[in-house]
Coordinates of C-alpha atoms in Angstrom, one line a residue:
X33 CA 0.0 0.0 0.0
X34 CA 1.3 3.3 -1.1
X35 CA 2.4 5.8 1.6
X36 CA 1.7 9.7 2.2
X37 CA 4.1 11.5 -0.1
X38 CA 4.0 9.0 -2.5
X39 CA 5.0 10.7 -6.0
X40 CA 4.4 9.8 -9.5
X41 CA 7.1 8.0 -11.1
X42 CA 6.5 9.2 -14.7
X43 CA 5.8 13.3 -15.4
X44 CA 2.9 14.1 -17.2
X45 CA 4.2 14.3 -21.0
X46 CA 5.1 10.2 -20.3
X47 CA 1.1 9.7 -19.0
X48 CA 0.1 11.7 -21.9
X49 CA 2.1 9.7 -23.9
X50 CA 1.1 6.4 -22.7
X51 CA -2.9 7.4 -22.7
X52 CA -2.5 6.2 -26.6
X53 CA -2.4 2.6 -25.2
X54 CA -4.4 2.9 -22.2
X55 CA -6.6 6.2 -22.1
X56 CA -8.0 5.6 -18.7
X57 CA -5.5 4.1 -17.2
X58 CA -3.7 7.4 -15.1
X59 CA -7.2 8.2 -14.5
X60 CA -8.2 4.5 -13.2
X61 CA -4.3 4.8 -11.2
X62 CA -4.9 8.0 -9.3
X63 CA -8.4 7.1 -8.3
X64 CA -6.7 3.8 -6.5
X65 CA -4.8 6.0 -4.9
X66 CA -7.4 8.6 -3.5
X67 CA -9.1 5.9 -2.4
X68 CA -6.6 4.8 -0.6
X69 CA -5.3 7.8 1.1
X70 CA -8.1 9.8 1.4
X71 CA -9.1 9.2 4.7
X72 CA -6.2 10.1 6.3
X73 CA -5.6 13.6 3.6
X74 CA -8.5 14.7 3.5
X75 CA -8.0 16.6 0.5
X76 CA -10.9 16.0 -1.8
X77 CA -14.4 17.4 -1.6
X78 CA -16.0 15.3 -4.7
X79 CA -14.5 12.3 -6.7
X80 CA -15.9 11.3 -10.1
X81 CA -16.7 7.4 -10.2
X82 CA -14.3 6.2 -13.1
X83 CA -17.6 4.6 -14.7
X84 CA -19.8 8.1 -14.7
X85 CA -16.5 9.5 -16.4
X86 CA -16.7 6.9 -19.0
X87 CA -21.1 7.0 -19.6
X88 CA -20.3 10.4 -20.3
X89 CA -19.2 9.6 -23.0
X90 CA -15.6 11.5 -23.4
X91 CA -12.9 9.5 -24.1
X92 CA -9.7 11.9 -23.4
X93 CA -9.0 13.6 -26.6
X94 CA -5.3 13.5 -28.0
X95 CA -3.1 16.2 -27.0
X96 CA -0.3 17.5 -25.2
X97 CA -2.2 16.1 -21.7
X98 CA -4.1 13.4 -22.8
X99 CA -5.4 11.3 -20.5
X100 CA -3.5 13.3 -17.3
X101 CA -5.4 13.5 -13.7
X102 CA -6.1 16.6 -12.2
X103 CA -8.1 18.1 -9.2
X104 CA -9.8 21.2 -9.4
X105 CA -9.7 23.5 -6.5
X106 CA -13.6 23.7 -5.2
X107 CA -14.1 27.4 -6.2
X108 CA -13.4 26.1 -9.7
X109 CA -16.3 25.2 -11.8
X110 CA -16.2 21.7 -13.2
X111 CA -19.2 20.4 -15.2
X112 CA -21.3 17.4 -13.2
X113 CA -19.7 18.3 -10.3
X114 CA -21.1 21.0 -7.5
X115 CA -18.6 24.4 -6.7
X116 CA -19.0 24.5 -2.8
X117 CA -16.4 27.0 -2.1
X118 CA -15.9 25.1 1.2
X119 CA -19.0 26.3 2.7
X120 CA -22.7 25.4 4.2
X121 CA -23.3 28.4 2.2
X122 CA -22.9 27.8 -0.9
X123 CA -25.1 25.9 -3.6
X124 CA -24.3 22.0 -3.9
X125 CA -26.1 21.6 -7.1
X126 CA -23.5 20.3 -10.1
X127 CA -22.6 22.8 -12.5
X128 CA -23.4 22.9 -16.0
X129 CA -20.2 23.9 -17.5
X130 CA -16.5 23.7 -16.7
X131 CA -14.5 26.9 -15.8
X132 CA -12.4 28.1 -18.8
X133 CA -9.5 26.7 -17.2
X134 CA -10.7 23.1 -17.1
X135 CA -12.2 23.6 -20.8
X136 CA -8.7 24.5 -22.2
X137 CA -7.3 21.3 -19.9
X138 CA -9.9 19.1 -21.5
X139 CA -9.2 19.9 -24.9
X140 CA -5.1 19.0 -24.3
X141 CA -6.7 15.7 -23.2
X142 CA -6.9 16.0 -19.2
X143 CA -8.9 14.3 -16.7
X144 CA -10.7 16.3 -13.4
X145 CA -10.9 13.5 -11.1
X146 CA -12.4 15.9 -8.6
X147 CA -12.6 18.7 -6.5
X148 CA -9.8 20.1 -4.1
X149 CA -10.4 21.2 -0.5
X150 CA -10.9 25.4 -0.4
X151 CA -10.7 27.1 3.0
X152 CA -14.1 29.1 3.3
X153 CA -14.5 31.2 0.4
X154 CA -11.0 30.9 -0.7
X155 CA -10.3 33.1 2.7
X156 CA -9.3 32.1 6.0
X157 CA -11.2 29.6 8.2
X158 CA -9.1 26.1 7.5
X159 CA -11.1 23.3 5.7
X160 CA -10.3 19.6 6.5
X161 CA -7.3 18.5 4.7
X162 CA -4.5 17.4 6.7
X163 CA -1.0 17.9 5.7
X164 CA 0.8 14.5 4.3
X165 CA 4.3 15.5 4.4
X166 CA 3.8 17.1 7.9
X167 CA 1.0 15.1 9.9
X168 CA 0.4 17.7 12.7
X169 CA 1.0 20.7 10.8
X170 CA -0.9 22.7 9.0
X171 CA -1.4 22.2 4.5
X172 CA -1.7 26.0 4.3
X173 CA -4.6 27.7 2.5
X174 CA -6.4 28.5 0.9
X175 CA -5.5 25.8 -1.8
X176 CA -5.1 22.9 0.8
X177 CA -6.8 20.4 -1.0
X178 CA -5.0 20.9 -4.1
X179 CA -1.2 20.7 -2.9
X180 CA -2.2 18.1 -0.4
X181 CA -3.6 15.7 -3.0
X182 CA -0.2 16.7 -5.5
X183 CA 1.8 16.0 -1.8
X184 CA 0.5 12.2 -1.4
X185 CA 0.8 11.5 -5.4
X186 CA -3.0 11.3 -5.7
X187 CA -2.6 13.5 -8.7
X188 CA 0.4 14.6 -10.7
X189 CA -0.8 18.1 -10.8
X190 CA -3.7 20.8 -9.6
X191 CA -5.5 23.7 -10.0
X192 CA -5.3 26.2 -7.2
X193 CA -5.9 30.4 -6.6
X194 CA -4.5 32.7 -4.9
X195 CA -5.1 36.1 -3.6
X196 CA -2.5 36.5 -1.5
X197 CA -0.6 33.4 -0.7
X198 CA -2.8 30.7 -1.6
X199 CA -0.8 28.4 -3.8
X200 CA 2.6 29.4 -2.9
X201 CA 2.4 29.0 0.8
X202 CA 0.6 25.3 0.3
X203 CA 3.2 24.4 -1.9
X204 CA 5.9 25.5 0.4
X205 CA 3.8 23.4 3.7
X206 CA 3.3 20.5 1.4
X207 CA 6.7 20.4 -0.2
X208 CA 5.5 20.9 -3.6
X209 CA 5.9 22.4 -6.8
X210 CA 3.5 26.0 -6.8
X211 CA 3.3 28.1 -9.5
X212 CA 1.2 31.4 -9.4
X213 CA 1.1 33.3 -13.1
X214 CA 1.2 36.9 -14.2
X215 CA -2.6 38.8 -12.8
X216 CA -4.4 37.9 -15.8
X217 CA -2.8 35.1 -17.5
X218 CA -5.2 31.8 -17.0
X219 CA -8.5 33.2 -18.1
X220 CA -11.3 33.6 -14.8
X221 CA -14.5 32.4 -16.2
X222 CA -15.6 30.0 -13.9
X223 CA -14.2 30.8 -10.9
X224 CA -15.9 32.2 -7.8
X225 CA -14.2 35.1 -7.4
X226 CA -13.5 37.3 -4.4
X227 CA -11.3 39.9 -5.6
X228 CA -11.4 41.3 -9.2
X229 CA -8.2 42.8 -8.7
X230 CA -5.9 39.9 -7.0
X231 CA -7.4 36.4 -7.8
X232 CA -5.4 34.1 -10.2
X233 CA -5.8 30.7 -11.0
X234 CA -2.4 28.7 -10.5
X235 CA -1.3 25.5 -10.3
X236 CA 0.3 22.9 -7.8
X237 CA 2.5 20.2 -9.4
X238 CA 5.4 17.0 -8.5
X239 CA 7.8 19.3 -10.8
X240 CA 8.3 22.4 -12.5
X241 CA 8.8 20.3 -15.7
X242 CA 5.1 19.3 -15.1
X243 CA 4.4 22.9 -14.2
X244 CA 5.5 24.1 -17.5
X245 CA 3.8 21.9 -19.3
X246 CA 0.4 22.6 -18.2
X247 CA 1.2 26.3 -18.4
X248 CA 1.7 25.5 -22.5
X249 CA -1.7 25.1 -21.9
X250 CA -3.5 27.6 -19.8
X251 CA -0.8 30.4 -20.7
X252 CA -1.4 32.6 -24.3
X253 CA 2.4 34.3 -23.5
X254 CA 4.9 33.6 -26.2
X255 CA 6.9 30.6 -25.1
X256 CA 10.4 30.9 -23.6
X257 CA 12.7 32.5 -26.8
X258 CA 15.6 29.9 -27.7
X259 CA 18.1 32.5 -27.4
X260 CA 17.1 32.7 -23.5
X261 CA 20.3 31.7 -21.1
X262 CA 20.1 28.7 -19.5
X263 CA 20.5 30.3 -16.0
X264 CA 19.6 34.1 -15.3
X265 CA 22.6 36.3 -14.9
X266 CA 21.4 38.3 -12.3
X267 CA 18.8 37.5 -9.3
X268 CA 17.6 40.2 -6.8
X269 CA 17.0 38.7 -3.0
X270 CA 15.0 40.0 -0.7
X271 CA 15.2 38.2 2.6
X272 CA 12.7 40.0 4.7
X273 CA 9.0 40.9 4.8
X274 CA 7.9 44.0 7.1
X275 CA 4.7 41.8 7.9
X276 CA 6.5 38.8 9.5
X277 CA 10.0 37.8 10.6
X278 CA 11.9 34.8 9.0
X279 CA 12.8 32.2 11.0
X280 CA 16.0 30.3 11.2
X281 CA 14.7 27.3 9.2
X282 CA 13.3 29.8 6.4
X283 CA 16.5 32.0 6.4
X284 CA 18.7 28.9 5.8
X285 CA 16.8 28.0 3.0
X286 CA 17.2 31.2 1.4
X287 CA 21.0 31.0 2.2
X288 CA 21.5 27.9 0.9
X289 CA 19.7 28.9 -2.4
X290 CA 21.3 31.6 -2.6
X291 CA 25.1 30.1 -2.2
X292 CA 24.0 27.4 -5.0
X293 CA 22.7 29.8 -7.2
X294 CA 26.4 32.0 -6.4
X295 CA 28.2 28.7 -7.3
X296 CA 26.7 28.3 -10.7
X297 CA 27.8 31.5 -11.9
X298 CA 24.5 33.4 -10.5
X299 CA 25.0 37.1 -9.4
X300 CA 23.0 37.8 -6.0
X301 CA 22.4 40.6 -5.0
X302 CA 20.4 42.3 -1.6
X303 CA 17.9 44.6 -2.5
X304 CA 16.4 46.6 0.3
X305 CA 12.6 46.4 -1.0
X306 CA 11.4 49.9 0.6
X307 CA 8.0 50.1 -1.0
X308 CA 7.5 46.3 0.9
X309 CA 5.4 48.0 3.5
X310 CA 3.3 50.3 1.3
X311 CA 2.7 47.3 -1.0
X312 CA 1.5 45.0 2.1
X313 CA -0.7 48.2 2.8
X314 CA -2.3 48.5 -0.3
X315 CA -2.8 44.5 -0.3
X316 CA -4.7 45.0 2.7
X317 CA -7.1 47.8 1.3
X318 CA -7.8 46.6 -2.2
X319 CA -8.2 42.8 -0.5
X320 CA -10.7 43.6 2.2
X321 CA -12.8 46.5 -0.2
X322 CA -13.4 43.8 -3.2
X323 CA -14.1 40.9 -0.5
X324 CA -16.7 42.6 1.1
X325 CA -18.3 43.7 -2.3
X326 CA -18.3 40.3 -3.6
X327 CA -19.0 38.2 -0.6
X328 CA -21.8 41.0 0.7
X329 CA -24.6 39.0 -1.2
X330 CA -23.7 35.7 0.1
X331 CA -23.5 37.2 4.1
X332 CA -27.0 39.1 3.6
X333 CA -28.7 35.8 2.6
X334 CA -26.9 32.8 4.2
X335 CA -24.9 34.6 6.8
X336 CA -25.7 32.2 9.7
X337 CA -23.5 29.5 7.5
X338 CA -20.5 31.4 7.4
X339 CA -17.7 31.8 9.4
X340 CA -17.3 35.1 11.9
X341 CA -14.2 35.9 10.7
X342 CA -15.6 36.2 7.2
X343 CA -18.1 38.5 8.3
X344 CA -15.9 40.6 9.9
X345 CA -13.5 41.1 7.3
X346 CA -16.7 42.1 5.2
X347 CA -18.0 44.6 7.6
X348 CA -14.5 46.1 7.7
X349 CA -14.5 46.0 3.8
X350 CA -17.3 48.4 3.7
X351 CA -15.9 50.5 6.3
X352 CA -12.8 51.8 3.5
X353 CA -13.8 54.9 1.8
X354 CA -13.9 54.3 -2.1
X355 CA -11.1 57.2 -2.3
X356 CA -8.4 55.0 -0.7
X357 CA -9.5 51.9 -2.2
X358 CA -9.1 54.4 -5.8
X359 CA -5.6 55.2 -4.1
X360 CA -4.5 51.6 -3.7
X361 CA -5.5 50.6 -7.2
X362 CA -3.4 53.5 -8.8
X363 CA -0.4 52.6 -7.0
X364 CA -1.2 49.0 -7.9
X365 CA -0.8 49.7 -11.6
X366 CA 2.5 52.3 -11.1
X367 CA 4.3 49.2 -9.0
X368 CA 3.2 46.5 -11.3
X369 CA 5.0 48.3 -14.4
X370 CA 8.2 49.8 -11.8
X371 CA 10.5 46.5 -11.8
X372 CA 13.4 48.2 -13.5
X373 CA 12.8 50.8 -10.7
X374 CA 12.8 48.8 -8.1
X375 CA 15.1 46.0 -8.8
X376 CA 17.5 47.4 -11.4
X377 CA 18.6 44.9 -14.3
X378 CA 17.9 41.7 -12.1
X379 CA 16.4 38.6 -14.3
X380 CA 14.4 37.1 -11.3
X381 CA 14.2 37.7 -7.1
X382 CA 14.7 35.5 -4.6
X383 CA 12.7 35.3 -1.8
X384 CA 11.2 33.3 1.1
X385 CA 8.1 31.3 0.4
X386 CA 6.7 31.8 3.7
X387 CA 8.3 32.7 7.3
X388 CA 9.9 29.0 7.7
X389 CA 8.3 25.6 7.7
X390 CA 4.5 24.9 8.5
X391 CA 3.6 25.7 11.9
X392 CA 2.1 22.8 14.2
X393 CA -1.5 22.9 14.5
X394 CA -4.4 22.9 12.3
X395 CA -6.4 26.3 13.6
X396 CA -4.6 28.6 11.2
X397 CA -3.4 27.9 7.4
X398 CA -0.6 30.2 8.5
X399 CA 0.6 34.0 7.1
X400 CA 0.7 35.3 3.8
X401 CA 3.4 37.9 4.6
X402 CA 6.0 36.9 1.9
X403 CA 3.6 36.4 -0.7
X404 CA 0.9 39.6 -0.6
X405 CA 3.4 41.7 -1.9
X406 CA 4.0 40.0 -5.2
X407 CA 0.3 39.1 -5.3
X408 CA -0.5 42.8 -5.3
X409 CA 1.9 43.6 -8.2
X410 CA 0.6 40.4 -10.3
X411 CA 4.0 39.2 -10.8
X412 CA 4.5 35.5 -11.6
X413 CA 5.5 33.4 -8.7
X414 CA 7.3 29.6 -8.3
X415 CA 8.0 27.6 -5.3
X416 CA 11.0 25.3 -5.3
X417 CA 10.7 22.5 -2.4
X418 CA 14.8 22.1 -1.5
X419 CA 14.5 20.3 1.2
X420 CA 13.9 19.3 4.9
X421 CA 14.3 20.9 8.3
X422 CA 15.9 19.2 10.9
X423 CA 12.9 18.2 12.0
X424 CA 11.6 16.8 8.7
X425 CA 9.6 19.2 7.3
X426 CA 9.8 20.8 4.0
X427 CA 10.8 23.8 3.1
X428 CA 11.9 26.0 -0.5
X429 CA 12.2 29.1 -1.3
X430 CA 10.7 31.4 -4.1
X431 CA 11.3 32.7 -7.3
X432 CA 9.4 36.3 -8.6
X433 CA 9.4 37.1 -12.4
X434 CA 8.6 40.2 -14.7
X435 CA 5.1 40.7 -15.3
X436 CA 4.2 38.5 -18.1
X437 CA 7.3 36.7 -18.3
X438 CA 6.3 33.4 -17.1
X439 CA 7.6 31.0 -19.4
X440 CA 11.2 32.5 -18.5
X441 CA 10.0 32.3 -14.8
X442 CA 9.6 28.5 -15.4
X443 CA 12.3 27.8 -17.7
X444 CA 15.0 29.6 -15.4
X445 CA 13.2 28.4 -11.9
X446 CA 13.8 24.5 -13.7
X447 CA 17.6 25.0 -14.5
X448 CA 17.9 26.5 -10.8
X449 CA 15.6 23.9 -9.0
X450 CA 17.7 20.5 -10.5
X451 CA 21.0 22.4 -9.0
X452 CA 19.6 22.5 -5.7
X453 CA 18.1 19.1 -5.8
X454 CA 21.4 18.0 -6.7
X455 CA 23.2 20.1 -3.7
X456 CA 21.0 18.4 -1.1

């Protein structure tokens, strides 16, 4: 019987590749293996039967995916299956179409198997899924489910949003690959949203090779030019947050990174990020304004089904005058176009994934102090699991792109990620 932590042997161009001679049969594979570590994960809301998979009649068409697994975060539409946002509140009736996202995934010939634990509303109160590479520690959030189920090797890859630090942090708790693209880059339609501004549909996956190739997908950016060096010359770090203070496990991380990346031929260089603070302040404002506003008809029906810490954030949302919310978005766009400003001629930044490992306990899905900031500014984001702390949990660091430069993100965040595997 397979274990937590588990991983798919094969990455998901050899699935696709074998789905000519057996189209169900990764489907049938990671379905055995849900059913046998779900229990103790936790990570799955709804799971398609095999057999309603196959009397619908879709055999999974030939492409790039075909025949792949995946799990679909639960604010996610997926056809046949209900979107309950991890709440009483919500409608459990199954939807009639899949989000864009899934569409697109369908057509390259991939499977949802199911739907992914969501903390409340994408937000804060923690959902059931336990944490398989860390039992007794939190998965993160909001996208437990979905790095959870990639963690035990129920899946090779799924979909996951994030508004702050909701695939990132996950992936960093669950020792995963996460990958959050450019503000704007999957397309929306379909998913619940809760801010207009922040929310982006992301992925959680066993490698960054398997990252990139769903992002061939789901991504309309030219692909990574030939002529692109196989390493980045130049890498900003920034080592602190003025939110949250790294911890010894999380600033050896970064150190080791940092001194692998320095041994390859890598220039580091600290960059004392001064607009951090104004950023995380801006976050904060344009967060809890569009929350309130989008959540506001949900808490005036049903809001005896959700959490109090949900309604409280909305009744502070309504409490920020429209002129600073207006402020926050302005400086949003200035930022978002100012990274030769801010971090000179640098290719990529380095920079923690979260405060250290995942905390113990299961009341909190942790902070999102390392990740608002680059949420804010829709950059592209990609966790790299390096390793383990001495106590055995894992922990990565992060790597931050240009706006819209994802495909470099990935392809220079796969070159850096084998040489730290290979330092460990």
């Amino acid at each position: 019987m397979r274990g937590p932590g588990m991983e798919w042997t094969s990455t998901v161009d050899t699935l696709a590749a074998q789905a000519a001679a057996s189209p169900w049969g990764a489907v049938r594979e990671a379905l055995a293996r849900i059913g046998e570590q779900e229990a103790g994960v936790r990570a799955w809301t709804h799971v398609a039967p095999l057999n309603a998979m196959r009397e619908a009649g879709e055999t999974p068409s030939q492409g790039l995916l075909q025949g792949v697994p995946f799990g679909v975060k639960d604010v996610i539409d997926v056809a046949d299956m209900p979107t309950g946002c991890g709440s009483a509140a919500a409608s459990q009736a199954p939807c009639t179409f899949d989000a864009s996202c899934v569409s697109l995934l369908r057509r390259a010939g991939a499977v949802p198997v199911g739907k992914t634990v969501t903390a409340e509303y994408a937000f804060r109160a923690p959902g059931p899924t336990q944490n398989p590479r860390a039992p007794g520690h939190t998965p993160g959030g909001s996208s437990s489910g979905s790095a959870a189920a990639v963690a035990a090797g129920m899946v090779p890859f799924a979909l996951g949003t994030q508004t702050g630090g909701s695939i990132i942090r996950p992936a960093a708790y669950c020792g995963v690959v996460g990958f959050k693209p450019s503000f704007g880059g999957v397309f929306r339609d379909g998913l619940t949203l809760t801010c207009e501004s922040l929310d982006v549909i992301g992925w959680h996956a066993r490698s960054v090779a398997d990252a990139q190739t769903v992002a061939r997908v789901l991504l309309p950016f030219a692909p990574t030019a030939a002529a692109l060096p196989e390493l980045p010359r130049r890498v900003a770090v920034v080592s602190s947050s003025p939110e949250q203070a790294l911890d010894g496990d999380g600033a050896k991380a970064l150190q080791d990174a940092r001194h692998i990346f320095e041994s390859h031929g890598v220039a580091c260089v600290d960059v004392p990020f001064e607009a951090a603070a104004a950023i995380a302040q801006a976050h904060n404002t344009v967060m809890q304004f569009e929350f309130a506003r989008s959540l506001e008809p949900v808490a005036r029906r049903r809001g005896d089904r959700l959490s109090a810490a949900l309604l409280e954030t909305v009744r502070q949302g309504f409490e920020i005058p429209f002129e600073t919310y207006l402020q926050a978005r302005h400086q949003q766009a200035q930022w978002r176009a100012q990274w030769s400003d801010l971090f000179g001629e640098a290719d990529l930044i380095l920079t923690p994934s979260a405060s250290g490992a995942a905390p113990r306990g299961m009341a909190s899905t942790g902070a999102s102090a390392f990740n608002r900031i680059w949420s804010l500014l829709g950059w592209p984001c990609l966790h790299l699991p390096t390793g383990h702390t001495a106590a055995g949990l894992p922990i990565g660091v992060q790597l931050v792109g240009r706006f819209e430069a994802d495909h470099d993100l990935l392809r220079w965040g796969r070159s850096l990620h084998v040489r730290l595997l290979e330092a460990r």
